[in-house]
Amino acid sequence: MFNQAIDHMMIENREHFMIPGDVVASVGVDNSLRHAFLLLTKVRYAKIPVLDNQDHFKGLLSLAMITDQMLGLDDFSLEALDQQCVGDVMETDVVTIDNPYAVENVLHLLVDNPFLPVVQDDGTFTGIVTRREVMKGINYIAHNLDHYYQMTPKEHETE
Ligand code: AMP
């Protein structure tokens, strides 16, 4: 069972874990791969969210998804990337969370995912929860748990 004290302290900080959508680097589903290639190179994030023009979450895009396409071509040039759009190569099988999200679930999901897109029921993208932000929260709890809760070790049974 998830520890109640930890759950409570994580919930208190839950809003801080999310990087809001307006400061998340993202790319449009209809953008050309050339545009996406230049953007990903510039922002230096491994993977970024893909949105439509109503801010609905559509998938994730990484540089590797684009360069995979380039490797399959004889002509290894940026011009070739004008022929395809982000929607043609993005990853669509993506785990997302809604807001407010269950902290326990987020901790499980972040084991295998460096970040989780936060998506509303109607598909609107609201931000991302990253491992880094959650690690900051865990660091805070590790330093402050005994300011809020009395911790005494359980006595071990002796024979
Ligand atoms: P971090 O835990 O900060 O290292 O972030 C993990 C991953 O989340 C990064 O590699 C990016 O793919 C993504 N990410 C973090 N911050 C942003 C951001 N502001 N815009 C877009 N993607 C981000």
PDB file of C-alpha atoms and ligand atoms in Angstrom:
ATOM      1  CA  MET A   1       0.000   0.000   0.000  1.00  0.00           C
ATOM      2  CA  PHE A   2       1.197   3.512  -0.830  1.00  0.00           C
ATOM      3  CA  ASN A   3       2.330   5.300   2.332  1.00  0.00           C
ATOM      4  CA  GLN A   4      -0.310   7.867   3.363  1.00  0.00           C
ATOM      5  CA  ALA A   5       2.150  10.436   4.706  1.00  0.00           C
ATOM      6  CA  ILE A   6       4.157  10.380   1.460  1.00  0.00           C
ATOM      7  CA  ASP A   7       0.958  10.495  -0.612  1.00  0.00           C
ATOM      8  CA  HIS A   8      -0.261  13.498   1.368  1.00  0.00           C
ATOM      9  CA  MET A   9       3.005  15.407   1.002  1.00  0.00           C
ATOM     10  CA  MET A  10       3.230  14.579  -2.710  1.00  0.00           C
ATOM     11  CA  ILE A  11      -0.380  15.752  -3.260  1.00  0.00           C
ATOM     12  CA  GLU A  12       0.426  19.055  -1.520  1.00  0.00           C
ATOM     13  CA  ASN A  13       3.119  19.610  -4.156  1.00  0.00           C
ATOM     14  CA  ARG A  14       1.306  18.021  -7.081  1.00  0.00           C
ATOM     15  CA  GLU A  15       0.721  21.284  -8.938  1.00  0.00           C
ATOM     16  CA  HIS A  16       4.463  22.017  -8.920  1.00  0.00           C
ATOM     17  CA  PHE A  17       5.289  18.768 -10.720  1.00  0.00           C
ATOM     18  CA  MET A  18       3.520  19.825 -13.878  1.00  0.00           C
ATOM     19  CA  ILE A  19       5.309  22.014 -16.417  1.00  0.00           C
ATOM     20  CA  PRO A  20       2.428  23.993 -17.962  1.00  0.00           C
ATOM     21  CA  GLY A  21       1.724  23.581 -21.669  1.00  0.00           C
ATOM     22  CA  ASP A  22       2.672  27.156 -22.542  1.00  0.00           C
ATOM     23  CA  VAL A  23       6.302  26.538 -21.542  1.00  0.00           C
ATOM     24  CA  VAL A  24       6.569  23.052 -23.061  1.00  0.00           C
ATOM     25  CA  ALA A  25       8.320  22.892 -26.439  1.00  0.00           C
ATOM     26  CA  SER A  26       5.915  21.192 -28.856  1.00  0.00           C
ATOM     27  CA  VAL A  27       5.471  20.674 -32.573  1.00  0.00           C
ATOM     28  CA  GLY A  28       2.381  20.740 -34.800  1.00  0.00           C
ATOM     29  CA  VAL A  29       1.063  17.485 -36.244  1.00  0.00           C
ATOM     30  CA  ASP A  30       0.952  19.063 -39.732  1.00  0.00           C
ATOM     31  CA  ASN A  31       4.423  20.607 -39.581  1.00  0.00           C
ATOM     32  CA  SER A  32       6.996  19.323 -42.047  1.00  0.00           C
ATOM     33  CA  LEU A  33       9.722  16.992 -40.819  1.00  0.00           C
ATOM     34  CA  ARG A  34      12.255  19.637 -41.827  1.00  0.00           C
ATOM     35  CA  HIS A  35      10.688  22.115 -39.369  1.00  0.00           C
ATOM     36  CA  ALA A  36      10.497  19.444 -36.636  1.00  0.00           C
ATOM     37  CA  PHE A  37      14.114  18.371 -37.255  1.00  0.00           C
ATOM     38  CA  LEU A  38      15.377  21.945 -36.830  1.00  0.00           C
ATOM     39  CA  LEU A  39      13.163  22.532 -33.776  1.00  0.00           C
ATOM     40  CA  LEU A  40      14.264  19.345 -31.985  1.00  0.00           C
ATOM     41  CA  THR A  41      17.906  20.136 -32.726  1.00  0.00           C
ATOM     42  CA  LYS A  42      17.469  23.612 -31.280  1.00  0.00           C
ATOM     43  CA  VAL A  43      15.486  22.760 -28.108  1.00  0.00           C
ATOM     44  CA  ARG A  44      17.730  19.757 -27.323  1.00  0.00           C
ATOM     45  CA  TYR A  45      14.942  17.715 -25.727  1.00  0.00           C
ATOM     46  CA  ALA A  46      14.974  14.025 -26.561  1.00  0.00           C
ATOM     47  CA  LYS A  47      11.230  13.908 -27.253  1.00  0.00           C
ATOM     48  CA  ILE A  48       8.527  16.551 -27.437  1.00  0.00           C
ATOM     49  CA  PRO A  49       4.703  16.486 -27.584  1.00  0.00           C
ATOM     50  CA  VAL A  50       2.867  16.780 -30.901  1.00  0.00           C
ATOM     51  CA  LEU A  51      -0.301  18.950 -30.918  1.00  0.00           C
ATOM     52  CA  ASP A  52      -2.955  19.888 -33.450  1.00  0.00           C
ATOM     53  CA  ASN A  53      -3.942  23.497 -33.979  1.00  0.00           C
ATOM     54  CA  GLN A  54      -6.606  23.278 -31.244  1.00  0.00           C
ATOM     55  CA  ASP A  55      -3.953  22.198 -28.705  1.00  0.00           C
ATOM     56  CA  HIS A  56      -5.114  18.582 -28.665  1.00  0.00           C
ATOM     57  CA  PHE A  57      -2.443  16.039 -27.816  1.00  0.00           C
ATOM     58  CA  LYS A  58      -1.626  13.803 -30.796  1.00  0.00           C
ATOM     59  CA  GLY A  59       1.611  11.977 -29.932  1.00  0.00           C
ATOM     60  CA  LEU A  60       5.338  12.326 -29.307  1.00  0.00           C
ATOM     61  CA  LEU A  61       8.215  13.048 -31.642  1.00  0.00           C
ATOM     62  CA  SER A  62      11.947  12.392 -31.246  1.00  0.00           C
ATOM     63  CA  LEU A  63      14.927  13.089 -33.507  1.00  0.00           C
ATOM     64  CA  ALA A  64      15.396   9.341 -33.958  1.00  0.00           C
ATOM     65  CA  MET A  65      11.900   9.037 -35.490  1.00  0.00           C
ATOM     66  CA  ILE A  66      12.962  11.590 -38.116  1.00  0.00           C
ATOM     67  CA  THR A  67      16.463  10.268 -38.771  1.00  0.00           C
ATOM     68  CA  ASP A  68      15.026   6.758 -39.215  1.00  0.00           C
ATOM     69  CA  GLN A  69      13.141   8.162 -42.193  1.00  0.00           C
ATOM     70  CA  MET A  70      16.305   9.797 -43.567  1.00  0.00           C
ATOM     71  CA  LEU A  71      18.255   6.540 -43.343  1.00  0.00           C
ATOM     72  CA  GLY A  72      15.731   4.849 -45.617  1.00  0.00           C
ATOM     73  CA  LEU A  73      16.366   7.392 -48.393  1.00  0.00           C
ATOM     74  CA  ASP A  74      19.100   7.461 -51.047  1.00  0.00           C
ATOM     75  CA  ASP A  75      19.072  11.243 -50.934  1.00  0.00           C
ATOM     76  CA  PHE A  76      20.237  12.092 -47.408  1.00  0.00           C
ATOM     77  CA  SER A  77      19.133  15.738 -47.469  1.00  0.00           C
ATOM     78  CA  LEU A  78      16.858  18.164 -45.677  1.00  0.00           C
ATOM     79  CA  GLU A  79      14.793  18.563 -48.888  1.00  0.00           C
ATOM     80  CA  ALA A  80      13.622  14.978 -48.434  1.00  0.00           C
ATOM     81  CA  LEU A  81      12.110  15.991 -45.091  1.00  0.00           C
ATOM     82  CA  ASP A  82       9.758  18.438 -46.834  1.00  0.00           C
ATOM     83  CA  GLN A  83       7.854  15.483 -48.285  1.00  0.00           C
ATOM     84  CA  GLN A  84       6.570  14.200 -44.935  1.00  0.00           C
ATOM     85  CA  CYS A  85       4.870  15.706 -41.915  1.00  0.00           C
ATOM     86  CA  VAL A  86       5.142  15.073 -38.178  1.00  0.00           C
ATOM     87  CA  GLY A  87       1.892  13.053 -38.140  1.00  0.00           C
ATOM     88  CA  ASP A  88       3.467  10.500 -40.544  1.00  0.00           C
ATOM     89  CA  VAL A  89       6.240   9.443 -38.165  1.00  0.00           C
ATOM     90  CA  MET A  90       5.202  10.375 -34.607  1.00  0.00           C
ATOM     91  CA  GLU A  91       4.608   7.823 -31.852  1.00  0.00           C
ATOM     92  CA  THR A  92       0.893   7.534 -31.040  1.00  0.00           C
ATOM     93  CA  ASP A  93       0.848   4.718 -28.508  1.00  0.00           C
ATOM     94  CA  VAL A  94       1.613   7.058 -25.600  1.00  0.00           C
ATOM     95  CA  VAL A  95       0.720   6.787 -21.901  1.00  0.00           C
ATOM     96  CA  THR A  96      -0.951  10.010 -20.759  1.00  0.00           C
ATOM     97  CA  ILE A  97      -2.384  11.141 -17.430  1.00  0.00           C
ATOM     98  CA  ASP A  98      -5.286  13.412 -16.585  1.00  0.00           C
ATOM     99  CA  ASN A  99      -5.421  16.238 -14.074  1.00  0.00           C
ATOM    100  CA  PRO A 100      -5.664  15.857 -11.081  1.00  0.00           C
ATOM    101  CA  TYR A 101      -3.657  12.653 -11.341  1.00  0.00           C
ATOM    102  CA  ALA A 102      -3.001   9.946  -8.764  1.00  0.00           C
ATOM    103  CA  VAL A 103       0.537  10.366  -7.451  1.00  0.00           C
ATOM    104  CA  GLU A 104       0.968   6.603  -6.933  1.00  0.00           C
ATOM    105  CA  ASN A 105       0.150   5.931 -10.589  1.00  0.00           C
ATOM    106  CA  VAL A 106       2.496   8.684 -11.786  1.00  0.00           C
ATOM    107  CA  LEU A 107       5.420   7.240  -9.794  1.00  0.00           C
ATOM    108  CA  HIS A 108       4.834   3.832 -11.419  1.00  0.00           C
ATOM    109  CA  LEU A 109       4.586   5.287 -14.906  1.00  0.00           C
ATOM    110  CA  LEU A 110       7.713   7.453 -14.526  1.00  0.00           C
ATOM    111  CA  VAL A 111       9.811   4.306 -14.003  1.00  0.00           C
ATOM    112  CA  ASP A 112       9.550   3.617 -17.743  1.00  0.00           C
ATOM    113  CA  ASN A 113       8.807   7.107 -19.100  1.00  0.00           C
ATOM    114  CA  PRO A 114      11.006  10.202 -18.615  1.00  0.00           C
ATOM    115  CA  PHE A 115       7.882  12.384 -18.749  1.00  0.00           C
ATOM    116  CA  LEU A 116       4.099  12.035 -18.953  1.00  0.00           C
ATOM    117  CA  PRO A 117       1.821  14.272 -21.020  1.00  0.00           C
ATOM    118  CA  VAL A 118      -1.155  15.635 -19.046  1.00  0.00           C
ATOM    119  CA  VAL A 119      -4.270  15.497 -21.219  1.00  0.00           C
ATOM    120  CA  GLN A 120      -7.859  16.497 -20.392  1.00  0.00           C
ATOM    121  CA  ASP A 121     -10.853  14.283 -21.196  1.00  0.00           C
ATOM    122  CA  ASP A 122     -11.538  16.251 -24.378  1.00  0.00           C
ATOM    123  CA  GLY A 123      -7.960  15.669 -25.571  1.00  0.00           C
ATOM    124  CA  THR A 124      -6.627  19.135 -24.682  1.00  0.00           C
ATOM    125  CA  PHE A 125      -2.945  19.126 -23.742  1.00  0.00           C
ATOM    126  CA  THR A 126      -2.255  20.906 -20.431  1.00  0.00           C
ATOM    127  CA  GLY A 127       1.418  20.152 -19.742  1.00  0.00           C
ATOM    128  CA  ILE A 128       3.898  17.459 -18.758  1.00  0.00           C
ATOM    129  CA  VAL A 129       4.988  15.818 -15.508  1.00  0.00           C
ATOM    130  CA  THR A 130       8.704  15.023 -15.686  1.00  0.00           C
ATOM    131  CA  ARG A 131      10.907  12.710 -13.656  1.00  0.00           C
ATOM    132  CA  ARG A 132      13.042  15.703 -12.762  1.00  0.00           C
ATOM    133  CA  GLU A 133      10.169  17.672 -11.183  1.00  0.00           C
ATOM    134  CA  VAL A 134       8.946  14.596  -9.292  1.00  0.00           C
ATOM    135  CA  MET A 135      12.497  13.860  -8.090  1.00  0.00           C
ATOM    136  CA  LYS A 136      12.596  17.393  -6.663  1.00  0.00           C
ATOM    137  CA  GLY A 137       9.359  16.597  -4.765  1.00  0.00           C
ATOM    138  CA  ILE A 138      10.786  13.345  -3.414  1.00  0.00           C
ATOM    139  CA  ASN A 139      13.942  15.177  -2.366  1.00  0.00           C
ATOM    140  CA  TYR A 140      11.784  17.694  -0.491  1.00  0.00           C
ATOM    141  CA  ILE A 141       9.891  14.901   1.293  1.00  0.00           C
ATOM    142  CA  ALA A 142      13.117  13.091   2.220  1.00  0.00           C
ATOM    143  CA  HIS A 143      14.352  16.284   3.899  1.00  0.00           C
ATOM    144  CA  ASN A 144      11.075  17.371   5.513  1.00  0.00           C
ATOM    145  CA  LEU A 145       9.048  14.260   6.363  1.00  0.00           C
ATOM    146  CA  ASP A 146      10.041  14.362  10.036  1.00  0.00           C
ATOM    147  CA  HIS A 147       9.018  18.046  10.272  1.00  0.00           C
ATOM    148  CA  TYR A 148       5.431  16.969   9.586  1.00  0.00           C
ATOM    149  CA  TYR A 149       5.263  13.402  10.941  1.00  0.00           C
ATOM    150  CA  GLN A 150       6.674  11.687  13.994  1.00  0.00           C
ATOM    151  CA  MET A 151       8.789   8.776  12.821  1.00  0.00           C
ATOM    152  CA  THR A 152       9.766   6.010  15.191  1.00  0.00           C
ATOM    153  CA  PRO A 153      11.248   2.715  14.083  1.00  0.00           C
ATOM    154  CA  LYS A 154       9.079  -0.362  14.654  1.00  0.00           C
ATOM    155  CA  GLU A 155      10.463  -2.725  17.207  1.00  0.00           C
ATOM    156  CA  HIS A 156      11.560  -5.987  15.657  1.00  0.00           C
ATOM    157  CA  GLU A 157      10.374  -9.144  17.360  1.00  0.00           C
ATOM    158  CA  THR A 158      13.222 -11.022  19.004  1.00  0.00           C
ATOM    159  CA  GLU A 159      13.168 -14.752  19.668  1.00  0.00           C
TER     160      GLU A 159
HETATM  161  P1  AMP B   1      13.707  16.022 -17.393  1.00  0.00           P
HETATM  162  O1  AMP B   1      13.103  15.088 -16.376  1.00  0.00           O
HETATM  163  O2  AMP B   1      13.609  17.480 -17.077  1.00  0.00           O
HETATM  164  O3  AMP B   1      15.081  15.597 -17.828  1.00  0.00           O
HETATM  165  O4  AMP B   1      12.793  15.868 -18.711  1.00  0.00           O
HETATM  166  C1  AMP B   1      12.593  14.615 -19.295  1.00  0.00           C
HETATM  167  C2  AMP B   1      12.110  14.798 -20.706  1.00  0.00           C
HETATM  168  O5  AMP B   1      10.906  15.571 -20.688  1.00  0.00           O
HETATM  169  C3  AMP B   1      13.031  15.569 -21.635  1.00  0.00           C
HETATM  170  O6  AMP B   1      14.010  14.754 -22.222  1.00  0.00           O
HETATM  171  C4  AMP B   1      12.063  16.057 -22.677  1.00  0.00           C
HETATM  172  O7  AMP B   1      11.789  15.010 -23.599  1.00  0.00           O
HETATM  173  C5  AMP B   1      10.829  16.348 -21.859  1.00  0.00           C
HETATM  174  N1  AMP B   1      10.792  17.757 -21.451  1.00  0.00           N
HETATM  175  C6  AMP B   1      11.168  18.297 -20.265  1.00  0.00           C
HETATM  176  N2  AMP B   1      10.948  19.622 -20.232  1.00  0.00           N
HETATM  177  C7  AMP B   1      10.401  19.950 -21.425  1.00  0.00           C
HETATM  178  C8  AMP B   1       9.941  21.173 -22.034  1.00  0.00           C
HETATM  179  N3  AMP B   1       9.982  22.354 -21.391  1.00  0.00           N
HETATM  180  N4  AMP B   1       9.465  21.108 -23.299  1.00  0.00           N
HETATM  181  C9  AMP B   1       9.392  19.925 -23.945  1.00  0.00           C
HETATM  182  N5  AMP B   1       9.803  18.742 -23.433  1.00  0.00           N
HETATM  183  C10 AMP B   1      10.312  18.753 -22.202  1.00  0.00           C
END
